[in-house]
Coordinates of C-alpha atoms and ligand atoms in Angstrom, one line a residue:
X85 CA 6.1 -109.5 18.1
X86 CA 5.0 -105.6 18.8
X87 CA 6.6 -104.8 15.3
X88 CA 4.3 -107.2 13.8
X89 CA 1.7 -106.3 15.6
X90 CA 2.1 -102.7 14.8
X91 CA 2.3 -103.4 10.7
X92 CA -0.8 -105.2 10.9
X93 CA -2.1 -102.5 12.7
X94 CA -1.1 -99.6 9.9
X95 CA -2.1 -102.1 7.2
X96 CA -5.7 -101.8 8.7
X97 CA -5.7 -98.3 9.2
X98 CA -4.5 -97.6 5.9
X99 CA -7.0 -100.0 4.1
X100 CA -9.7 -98.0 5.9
X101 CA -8.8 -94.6 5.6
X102 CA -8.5 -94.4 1.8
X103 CA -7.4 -91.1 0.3
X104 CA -5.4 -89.5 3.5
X105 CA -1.7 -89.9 2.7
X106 CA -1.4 -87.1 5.1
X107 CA -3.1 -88.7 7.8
X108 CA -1.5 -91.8 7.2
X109 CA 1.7 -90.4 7.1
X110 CA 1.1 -89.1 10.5
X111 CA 0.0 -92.4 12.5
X112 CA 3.1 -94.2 10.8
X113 CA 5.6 -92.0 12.0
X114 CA 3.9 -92.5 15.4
X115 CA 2.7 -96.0 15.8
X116 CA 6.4 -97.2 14.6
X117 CA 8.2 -95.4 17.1
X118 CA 6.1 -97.0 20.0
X119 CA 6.9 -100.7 19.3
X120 CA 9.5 -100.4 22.2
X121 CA 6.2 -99.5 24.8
X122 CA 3.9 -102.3 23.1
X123 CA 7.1 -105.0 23.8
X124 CA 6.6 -103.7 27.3
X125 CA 2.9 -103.2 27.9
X126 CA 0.4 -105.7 26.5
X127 CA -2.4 -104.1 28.0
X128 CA -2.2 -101.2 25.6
X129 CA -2.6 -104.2 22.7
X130 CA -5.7 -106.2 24.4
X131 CA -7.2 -102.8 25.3
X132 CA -6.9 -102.0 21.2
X133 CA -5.8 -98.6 22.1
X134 CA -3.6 -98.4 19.0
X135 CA -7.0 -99.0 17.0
X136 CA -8.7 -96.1 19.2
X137 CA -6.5 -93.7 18.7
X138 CA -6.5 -93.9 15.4
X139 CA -10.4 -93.8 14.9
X140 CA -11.6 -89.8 15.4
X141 CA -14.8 -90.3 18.7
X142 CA -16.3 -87.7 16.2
X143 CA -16.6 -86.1 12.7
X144 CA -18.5 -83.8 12.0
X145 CA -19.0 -82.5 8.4
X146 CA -21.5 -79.6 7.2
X147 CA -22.0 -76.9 4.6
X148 CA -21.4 -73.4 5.1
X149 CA -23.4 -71.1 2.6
X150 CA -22.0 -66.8 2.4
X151 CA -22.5 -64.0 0.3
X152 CA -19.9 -62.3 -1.4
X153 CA -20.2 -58.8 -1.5
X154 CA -21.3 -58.9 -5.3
X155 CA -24.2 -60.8 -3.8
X156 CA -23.3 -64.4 -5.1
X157 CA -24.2 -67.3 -2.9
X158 CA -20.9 -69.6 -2.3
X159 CA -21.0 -73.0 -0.6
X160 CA -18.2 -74.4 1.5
X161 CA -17.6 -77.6 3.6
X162 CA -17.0 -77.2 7.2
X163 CA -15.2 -79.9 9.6
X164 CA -14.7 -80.8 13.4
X165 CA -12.4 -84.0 13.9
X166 CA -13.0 -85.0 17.6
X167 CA -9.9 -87.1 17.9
X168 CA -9.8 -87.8 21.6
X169 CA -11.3 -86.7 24.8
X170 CA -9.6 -89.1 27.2
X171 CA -7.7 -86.7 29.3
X172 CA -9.9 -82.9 28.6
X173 CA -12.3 -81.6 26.0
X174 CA -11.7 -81.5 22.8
X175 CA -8.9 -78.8 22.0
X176 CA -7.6 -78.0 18.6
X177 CA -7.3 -75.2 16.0
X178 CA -9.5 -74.5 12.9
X179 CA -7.9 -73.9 9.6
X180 CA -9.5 -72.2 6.6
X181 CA -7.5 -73.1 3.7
X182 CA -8.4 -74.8 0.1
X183 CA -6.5 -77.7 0.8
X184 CA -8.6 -78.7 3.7
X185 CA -10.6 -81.7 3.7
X186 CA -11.2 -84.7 6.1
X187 CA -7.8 -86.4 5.6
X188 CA -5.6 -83.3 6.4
X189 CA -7.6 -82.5 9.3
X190 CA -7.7 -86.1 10.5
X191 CA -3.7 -85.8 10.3
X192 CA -3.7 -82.6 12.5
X193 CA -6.3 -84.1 14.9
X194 CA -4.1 -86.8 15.9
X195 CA -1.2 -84.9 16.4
X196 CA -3.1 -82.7 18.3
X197 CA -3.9 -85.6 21.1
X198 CA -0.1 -86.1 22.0
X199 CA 0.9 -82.3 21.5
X200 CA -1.7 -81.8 24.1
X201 CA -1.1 -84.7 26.4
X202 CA 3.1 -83.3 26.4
X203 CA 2.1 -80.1 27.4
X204 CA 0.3 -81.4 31.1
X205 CA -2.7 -79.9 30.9
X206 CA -6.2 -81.5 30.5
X207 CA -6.8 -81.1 27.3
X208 CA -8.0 -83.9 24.4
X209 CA -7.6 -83.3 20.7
X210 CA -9.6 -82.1 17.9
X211 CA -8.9 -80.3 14.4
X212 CA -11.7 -78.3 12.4
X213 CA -11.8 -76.0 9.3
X214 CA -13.0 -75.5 6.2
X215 CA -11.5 -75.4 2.2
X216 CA -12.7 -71.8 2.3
X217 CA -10.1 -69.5 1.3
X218 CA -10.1 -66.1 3.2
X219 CA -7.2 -64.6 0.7
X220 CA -8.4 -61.9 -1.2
X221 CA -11.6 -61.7 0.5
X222 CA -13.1 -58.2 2.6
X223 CA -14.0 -58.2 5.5
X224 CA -17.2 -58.3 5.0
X225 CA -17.0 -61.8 3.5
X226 CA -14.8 -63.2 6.2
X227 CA -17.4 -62.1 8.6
X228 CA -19.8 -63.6 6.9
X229 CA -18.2 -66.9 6.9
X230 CA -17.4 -67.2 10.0
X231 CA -21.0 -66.3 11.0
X232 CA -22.5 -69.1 8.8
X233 CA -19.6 -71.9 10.0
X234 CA -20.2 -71.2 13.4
X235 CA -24.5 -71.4 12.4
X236 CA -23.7 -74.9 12.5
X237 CA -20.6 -75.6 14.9
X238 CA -22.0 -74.1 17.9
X239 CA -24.5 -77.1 18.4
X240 CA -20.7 -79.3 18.4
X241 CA -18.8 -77.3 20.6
X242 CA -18.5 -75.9 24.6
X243 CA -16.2 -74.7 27.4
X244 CA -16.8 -78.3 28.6
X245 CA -16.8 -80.0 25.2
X246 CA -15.0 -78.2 22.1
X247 CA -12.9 -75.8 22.5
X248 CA -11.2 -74.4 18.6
X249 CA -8.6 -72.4 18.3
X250 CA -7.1 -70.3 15.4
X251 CA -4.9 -71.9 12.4
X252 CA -3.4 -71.3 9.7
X253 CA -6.3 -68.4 7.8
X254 CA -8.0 -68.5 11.4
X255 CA -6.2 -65.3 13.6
X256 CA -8.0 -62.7 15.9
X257 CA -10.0 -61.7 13.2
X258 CA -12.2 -64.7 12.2
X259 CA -11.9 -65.6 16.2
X260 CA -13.8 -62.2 16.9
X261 CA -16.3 -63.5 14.1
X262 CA -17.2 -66.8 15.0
X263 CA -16.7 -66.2 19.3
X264 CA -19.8 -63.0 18.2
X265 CA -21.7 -65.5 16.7
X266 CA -21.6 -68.0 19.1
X267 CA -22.7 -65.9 21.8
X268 CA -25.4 -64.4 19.8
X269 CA -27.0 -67.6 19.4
X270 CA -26.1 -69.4 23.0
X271 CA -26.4 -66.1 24.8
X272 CA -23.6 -67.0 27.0
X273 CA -20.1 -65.3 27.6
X274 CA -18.1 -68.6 28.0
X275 CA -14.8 -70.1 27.1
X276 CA -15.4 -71.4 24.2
X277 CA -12.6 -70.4 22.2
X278 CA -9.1 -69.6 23.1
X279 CA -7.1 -66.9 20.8
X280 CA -9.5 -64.0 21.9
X281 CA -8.6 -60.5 22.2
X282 CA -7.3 -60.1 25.5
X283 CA -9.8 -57.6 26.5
X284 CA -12.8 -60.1 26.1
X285 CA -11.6 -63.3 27.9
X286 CA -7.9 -64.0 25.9
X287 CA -5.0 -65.1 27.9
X288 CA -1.7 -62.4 27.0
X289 CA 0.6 -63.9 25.3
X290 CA -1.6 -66.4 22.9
X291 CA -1.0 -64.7 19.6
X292 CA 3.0 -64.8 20.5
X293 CA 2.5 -68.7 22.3
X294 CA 3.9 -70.9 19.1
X295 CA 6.2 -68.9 17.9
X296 CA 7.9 -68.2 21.5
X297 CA 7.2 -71.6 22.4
X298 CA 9.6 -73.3 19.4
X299 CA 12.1 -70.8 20.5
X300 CA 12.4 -72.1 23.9
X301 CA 12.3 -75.3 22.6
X302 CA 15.2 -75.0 20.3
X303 CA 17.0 -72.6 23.6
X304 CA 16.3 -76.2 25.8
X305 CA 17.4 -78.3 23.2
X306 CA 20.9 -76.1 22.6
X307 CA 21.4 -76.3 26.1
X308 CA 22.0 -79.9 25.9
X309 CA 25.1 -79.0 24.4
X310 CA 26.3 -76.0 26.5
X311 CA 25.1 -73.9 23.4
X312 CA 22.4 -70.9 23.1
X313 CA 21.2 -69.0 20.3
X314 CA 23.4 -66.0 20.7
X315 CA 24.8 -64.8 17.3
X316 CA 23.1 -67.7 15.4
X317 CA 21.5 -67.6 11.8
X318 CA 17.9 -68.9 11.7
X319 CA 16.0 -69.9 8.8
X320 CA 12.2 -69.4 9.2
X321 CA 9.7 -70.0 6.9
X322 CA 6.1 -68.6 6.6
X323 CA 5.4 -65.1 7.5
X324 CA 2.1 -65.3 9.6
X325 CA 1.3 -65.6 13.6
X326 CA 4.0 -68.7 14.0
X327 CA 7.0 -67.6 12.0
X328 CA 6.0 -63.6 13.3
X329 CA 7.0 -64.2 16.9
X330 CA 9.3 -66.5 16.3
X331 CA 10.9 -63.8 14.6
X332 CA 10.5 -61.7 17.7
X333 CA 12.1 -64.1 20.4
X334 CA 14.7 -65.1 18.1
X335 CA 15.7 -61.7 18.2
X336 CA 14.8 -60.9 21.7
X337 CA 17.6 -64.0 22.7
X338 CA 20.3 -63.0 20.5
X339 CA 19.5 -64.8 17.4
X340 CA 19.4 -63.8 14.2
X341 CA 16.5 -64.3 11.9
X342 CA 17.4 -64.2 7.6
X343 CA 14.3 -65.4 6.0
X344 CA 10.4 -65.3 5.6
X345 CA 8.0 -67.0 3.0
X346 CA 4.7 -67.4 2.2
X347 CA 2.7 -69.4 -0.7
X348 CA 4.4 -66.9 -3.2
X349 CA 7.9 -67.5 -2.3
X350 CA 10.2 -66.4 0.2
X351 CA 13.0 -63.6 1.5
X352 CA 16.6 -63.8 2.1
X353 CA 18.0 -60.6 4.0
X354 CA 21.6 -61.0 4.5
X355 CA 21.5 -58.2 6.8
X356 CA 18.8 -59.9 9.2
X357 CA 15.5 -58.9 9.9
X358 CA 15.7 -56.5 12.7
X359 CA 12.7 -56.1 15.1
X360 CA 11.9 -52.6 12.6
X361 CA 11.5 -54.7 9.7
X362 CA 9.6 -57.4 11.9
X363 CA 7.6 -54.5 12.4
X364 CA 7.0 -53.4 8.7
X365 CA 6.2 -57.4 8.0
X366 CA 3.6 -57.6 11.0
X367 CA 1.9 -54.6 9.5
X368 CA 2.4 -56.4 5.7
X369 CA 0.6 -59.8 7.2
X370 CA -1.7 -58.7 9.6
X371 CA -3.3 -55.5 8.0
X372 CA -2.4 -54.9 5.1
X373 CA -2.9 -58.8 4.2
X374 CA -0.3 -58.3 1.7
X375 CA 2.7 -60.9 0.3
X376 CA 5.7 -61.6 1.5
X377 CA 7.6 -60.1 -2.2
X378 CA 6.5 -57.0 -1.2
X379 CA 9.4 -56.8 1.9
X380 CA 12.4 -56.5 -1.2
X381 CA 10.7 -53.3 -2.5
X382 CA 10.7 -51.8 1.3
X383 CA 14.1 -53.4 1.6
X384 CA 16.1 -53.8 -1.5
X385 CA 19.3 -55.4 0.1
X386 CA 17.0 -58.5 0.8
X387 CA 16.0 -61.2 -2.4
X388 CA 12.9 -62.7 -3.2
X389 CA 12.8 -66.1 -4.5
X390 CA 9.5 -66.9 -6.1
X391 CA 8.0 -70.2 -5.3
X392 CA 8.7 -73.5 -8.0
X393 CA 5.6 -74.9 -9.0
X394 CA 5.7 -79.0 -7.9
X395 CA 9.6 -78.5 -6.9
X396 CA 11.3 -80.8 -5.0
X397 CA 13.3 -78.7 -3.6
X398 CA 12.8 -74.9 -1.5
X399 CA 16.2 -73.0 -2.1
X400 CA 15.4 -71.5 1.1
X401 CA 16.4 -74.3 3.1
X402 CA 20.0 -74.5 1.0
X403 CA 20.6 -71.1 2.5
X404 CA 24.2 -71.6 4.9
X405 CA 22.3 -71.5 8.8
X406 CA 22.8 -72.7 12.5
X407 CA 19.2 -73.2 13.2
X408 CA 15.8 -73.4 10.7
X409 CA 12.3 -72.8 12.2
X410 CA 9.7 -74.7 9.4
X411 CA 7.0 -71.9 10.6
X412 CA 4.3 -72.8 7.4
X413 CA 3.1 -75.8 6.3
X414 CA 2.7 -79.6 6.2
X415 CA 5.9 -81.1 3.9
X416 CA 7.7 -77.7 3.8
X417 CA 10.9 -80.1 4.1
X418 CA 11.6 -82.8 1.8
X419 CA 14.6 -85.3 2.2
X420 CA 16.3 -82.7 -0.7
X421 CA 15.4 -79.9 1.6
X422 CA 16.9 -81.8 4.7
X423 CA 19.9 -82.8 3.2
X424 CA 20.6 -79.2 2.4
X425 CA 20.0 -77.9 5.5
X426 CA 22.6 -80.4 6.8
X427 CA 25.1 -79.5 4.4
X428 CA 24.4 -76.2 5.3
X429 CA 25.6 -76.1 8.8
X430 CA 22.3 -76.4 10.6
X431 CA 22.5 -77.7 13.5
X432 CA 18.9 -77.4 15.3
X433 CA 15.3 -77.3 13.9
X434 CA 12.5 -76.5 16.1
X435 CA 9.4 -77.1 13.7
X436 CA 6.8 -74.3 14.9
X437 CA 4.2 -75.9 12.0
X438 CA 3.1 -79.1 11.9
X439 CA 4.9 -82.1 10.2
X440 CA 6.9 -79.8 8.0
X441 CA 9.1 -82.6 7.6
X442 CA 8.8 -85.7 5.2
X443 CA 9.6 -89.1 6.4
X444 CA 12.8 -88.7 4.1
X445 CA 13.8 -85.5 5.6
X446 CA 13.2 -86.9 9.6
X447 CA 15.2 -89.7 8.9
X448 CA 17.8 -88.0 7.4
X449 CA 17.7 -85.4 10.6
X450 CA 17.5 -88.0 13.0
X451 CA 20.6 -90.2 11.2
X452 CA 22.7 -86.8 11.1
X453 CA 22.3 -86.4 15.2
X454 CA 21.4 -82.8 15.0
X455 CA 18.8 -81.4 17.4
X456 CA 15.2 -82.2 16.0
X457 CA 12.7 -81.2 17.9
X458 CA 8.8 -82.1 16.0
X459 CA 6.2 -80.1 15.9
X460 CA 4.0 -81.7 19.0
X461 CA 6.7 -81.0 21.0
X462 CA 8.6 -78.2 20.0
X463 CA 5.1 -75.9 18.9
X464 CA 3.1 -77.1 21.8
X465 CA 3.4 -73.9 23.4
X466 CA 0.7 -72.2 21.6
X467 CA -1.9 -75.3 22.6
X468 CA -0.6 -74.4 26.1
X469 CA -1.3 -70.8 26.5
X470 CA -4.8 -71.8 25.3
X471 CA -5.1 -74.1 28.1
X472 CA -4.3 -71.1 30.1
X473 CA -6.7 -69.2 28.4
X474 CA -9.2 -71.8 29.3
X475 CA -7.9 -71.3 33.5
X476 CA -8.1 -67.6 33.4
X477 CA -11.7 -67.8 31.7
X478 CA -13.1 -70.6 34.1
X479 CA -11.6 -68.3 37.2
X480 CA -13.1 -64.9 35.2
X481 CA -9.8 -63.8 35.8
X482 CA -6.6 -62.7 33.5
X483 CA -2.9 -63.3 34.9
X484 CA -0.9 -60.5 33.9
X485 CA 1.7 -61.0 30.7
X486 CA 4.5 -62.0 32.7
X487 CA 2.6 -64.5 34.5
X488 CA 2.0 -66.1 31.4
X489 CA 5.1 -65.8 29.5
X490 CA 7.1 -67.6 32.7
X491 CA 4.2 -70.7 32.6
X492 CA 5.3 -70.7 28.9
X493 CA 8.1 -71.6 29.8
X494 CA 8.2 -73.6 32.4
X495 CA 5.9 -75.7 30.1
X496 CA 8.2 -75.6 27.2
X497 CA 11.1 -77.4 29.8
X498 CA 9.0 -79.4 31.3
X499 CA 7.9 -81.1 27.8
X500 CA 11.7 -81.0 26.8
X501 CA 12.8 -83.0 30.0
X502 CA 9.8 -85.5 29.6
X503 CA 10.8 -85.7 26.0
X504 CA 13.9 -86.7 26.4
X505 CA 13.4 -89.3 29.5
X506 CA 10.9 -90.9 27.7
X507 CA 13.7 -91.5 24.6
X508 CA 16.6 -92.9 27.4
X509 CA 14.3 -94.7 29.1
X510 CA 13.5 -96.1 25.9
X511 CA 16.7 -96.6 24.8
X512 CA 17.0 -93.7 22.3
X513 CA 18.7 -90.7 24.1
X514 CA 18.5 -87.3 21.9
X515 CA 15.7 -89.0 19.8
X516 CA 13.0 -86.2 20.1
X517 CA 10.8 -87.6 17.4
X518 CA 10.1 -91.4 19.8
X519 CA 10.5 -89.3 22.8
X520 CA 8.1 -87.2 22.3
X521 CA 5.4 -89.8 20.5
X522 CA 6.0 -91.9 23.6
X523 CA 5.6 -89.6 26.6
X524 CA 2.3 -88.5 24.6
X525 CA 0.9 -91.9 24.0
X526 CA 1.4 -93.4 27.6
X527 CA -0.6 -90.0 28.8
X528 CA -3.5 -91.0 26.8
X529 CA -3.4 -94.7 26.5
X530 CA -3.3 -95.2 30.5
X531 CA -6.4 -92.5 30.7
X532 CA -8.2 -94.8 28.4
X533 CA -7.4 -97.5 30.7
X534 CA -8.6 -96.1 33.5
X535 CA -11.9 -95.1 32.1
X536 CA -12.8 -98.6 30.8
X537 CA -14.3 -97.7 27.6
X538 CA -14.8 -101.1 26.4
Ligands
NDP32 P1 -1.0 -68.3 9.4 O1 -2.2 -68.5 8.5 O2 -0.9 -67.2 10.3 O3 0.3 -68.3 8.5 C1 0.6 -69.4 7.6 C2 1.8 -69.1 6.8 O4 2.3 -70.2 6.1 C3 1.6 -68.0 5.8 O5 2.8 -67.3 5.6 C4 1.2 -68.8 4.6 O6 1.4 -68.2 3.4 C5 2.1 -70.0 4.7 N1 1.5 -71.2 4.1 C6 0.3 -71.7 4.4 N2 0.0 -72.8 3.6 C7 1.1 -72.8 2.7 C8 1.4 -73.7 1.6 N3 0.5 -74.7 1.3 N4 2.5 -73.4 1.0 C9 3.4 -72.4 1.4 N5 3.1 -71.6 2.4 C10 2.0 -71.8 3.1 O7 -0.9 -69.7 10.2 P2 0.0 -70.0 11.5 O8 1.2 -69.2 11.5 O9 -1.0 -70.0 12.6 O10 0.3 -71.6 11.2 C11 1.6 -72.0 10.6 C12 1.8 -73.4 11.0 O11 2.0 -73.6 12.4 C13 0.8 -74.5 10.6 O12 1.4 -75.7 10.3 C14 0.0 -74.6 11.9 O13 -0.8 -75.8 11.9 C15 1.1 -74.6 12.9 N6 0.7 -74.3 14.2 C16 0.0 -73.1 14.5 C17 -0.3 -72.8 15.8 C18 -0.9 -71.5 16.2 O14 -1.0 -71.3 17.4 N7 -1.3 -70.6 15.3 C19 -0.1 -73.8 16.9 C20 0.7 -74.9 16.5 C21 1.0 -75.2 15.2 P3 0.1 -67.7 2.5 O15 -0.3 -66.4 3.2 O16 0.7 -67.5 1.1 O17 -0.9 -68.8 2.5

């Protein structure tokens, strides 16, 4: 009956979202691990809150005009998904990339809503970007961006409304830009974003929140079996703010970290990257802007495996590991990919980036019993520190570091213990995937309920 219910459901969505195999993707993998709640709770199907959560409140879609330092005029679209405000304000990162467009964002929107509904704080979900492309730009040009995106945005957004977030392309630089512009135009030193530099209203610990975050997911999830991450091998992938500090806590805990990517390709270093050649990478990323190939020139004992164009496959996930952090992308990990990470001796994955994994590869994960924690749980942390962010601005005051780092944590166990009630009571122990889409949904749906939007 709920099963039924539920396909009819995803054949709607799909005939009226045309176009948005990510988004798609994304509310299939969801809506068909909840048919165990619908058999349970009809209330949820008369109140249509399936239909709901699936329909954005909001989209908002503009063009951004720049100037490039030679003085040409470029035109880019700009996007805020409002997914869900049923339990906070809209919260969600923007992402300036030139594979953005409504679907993708759509997709991260509605993850967003459970992410932010595991982590206990009030916060609803919302995605926003643009298909600009900050590689290879000064910046000048970023700046300029950023100033005429948020031209437009600021009428969207508020510390009671909207509140972005960086993304992938979107770190304390383009935050800086567009948190200038906004006050320049509002004239008020509010809230409004979260990733700012901790001397003008950021929270410590933000920039490190993901990364740490998915490491103290994958510590929790260990722990289930008497294990830790002591002398393990970890696979990451992607080289910017998520796979950095997972880096770093995987090698504050014992771990040990082999591998690094970006859009180019990706490193193996046998001999593990130590928190000196974290160093040398942060400075690579984050000033220099500069590509991941560039590490096996400073280190010549490491490889550098150039990406395949349209391949099916990433060697980097065939590389013998215990543990593999997907830190970059959507569909980093196909069912190929996922195989060979099982073959391969990996035994948890903690995905710090969102839905890294095909359907093929999660059921392959989830029929090998290994420890798969998905992104809304296991990268969750990052939202989280931004809802602290949000505290510490509303009380105009900042915790101090530790403060932070120990509510990290504490949130990190507390969405692992929920997580995993929700699957037992559901009757799938160790199944993080409906665990954590359940104990999300029943958040949002019974705050819809209660509001009597109808
Ligand atoms: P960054 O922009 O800092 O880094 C992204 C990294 O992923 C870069 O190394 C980039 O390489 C690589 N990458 C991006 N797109 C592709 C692609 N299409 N193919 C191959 N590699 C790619 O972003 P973040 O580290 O912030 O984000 C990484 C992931 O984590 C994303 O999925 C994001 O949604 C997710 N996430 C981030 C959070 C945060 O707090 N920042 C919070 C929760 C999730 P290149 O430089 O070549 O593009």
């Amino acid at each position: 009956m709920a099963s039924s219910y539920v396909d009819s459901v995803l054949d709607d969505i799909e005939a009226n979202n045309p176009g948005e195999p990510e988004f798609l993707q994304a509310v299939r993998e969801v809506y068909t691990s909840l048919v165990p709640v619908l058999e349970r709770h009809k209330e949820y199907r008369e109140a249509k809150i399936l239909e709901r959560m699936a329909e954005p409140e909001r989209v908002i879609i503009f063009r951004v005009p720049w100037l490039d330092d030679g003085g040409v005029i470029h035109l880019n679209r700009g996007y805020r998904v409002q997914m869900s405000s049923s339990i906070g304000p809209y919260k969600g990162g923007l992402r300036f990339h030139p594979t953005v467009y409504l679907g993708l964002l759509k997709f991260l929107a509605f993850e967003q809503v459970y992410k932010n509904a595991l982590t206990g704080l009030p916060m609803g979900g919302a995605k926003g970007g643009s298909n600009f492309d900050p590689k290879g730009r000064s910046d000048g040009e970023v700046r300029r961006f950023c100033q005429s995106f948020m031209t437009e945005l600021y009428r969207h957004i508020g510390q009671f409304t909207d509140i972005p977030a960086g993304d992938i392309g979107v770190g304390a630089r383009e935050i800086g830009a567009l948190f200038g512009q906004y006050k320049r135009i509002t004239n008020q030193f509010t809230g409004v974003l979260t990733g700012k530099g901790p001397n003008w209203g950021g929270s410590h610990i933000r920039p490190e929140a993901t990364g740490y975050g998915a490491v103290y997911f994958a510590q929790e999830m260990l722990a289930t079996r008497g294990d830790t991450l002591e002398g393990k091998t970890c696979l990451v992938s992607g080289s910017g703010n998520v796979a950095q500090y997972t880096v770093e806590k995987l090698l504050a805990l014992g771990g040990r970290p082999v591998t690094l990517s970006d859009s180019g390709g990706f490193i193996h270093d046998p001999d593990g990257i130590d928190e000196e050649k974290l160093g040398w990478v942060m400075q690579l990323k984050n000033e220099r802007r500069g590509r991941i190939r560039e590490y096996v020139e400073k280190y010549p004992r490491a490889v550098f495996v150039a990406a395949g164009a349209g391949a099916e496959a990433n060697p980097l996930w065939s590389i013998p590991a215990d543990c593999a952090f997907p830190s970059a992308t959507q569909n980093e990990i196909t069912g190929k990919d996922a195989a060979s990470l099982i073959a391969g001796g990996v035994t948890v994955v903690a995905e710090g980036a969102n839905m890294p994994t095909t359907p093929d590869g999660v059921h392959l994960f989830l029929a090998s019993g290994l420890l798969y924690g998905p992104g809304k749980a296991a990268n969750a942390g990052g939202v989280a520190v931004s809802g602290l962010e949000m505290s510490q601005d509303s009380e105009r005051l900042q915790w101090p570091r530790e403060r932070v780092d120990a509510e990290l944590q504490q949130i990190m166990r507390t969405i692992h213990t929920q997580v995993t009630a929700a699957a037992e009571e559901y009757g799938n122990p160790g199944n993080y995937v409906m665990g954590a889409n359940i104990a999300g949904f029943v958040k949002v749906a019974d705050a819809i309920l209660d509001e009597q939007i109808w």
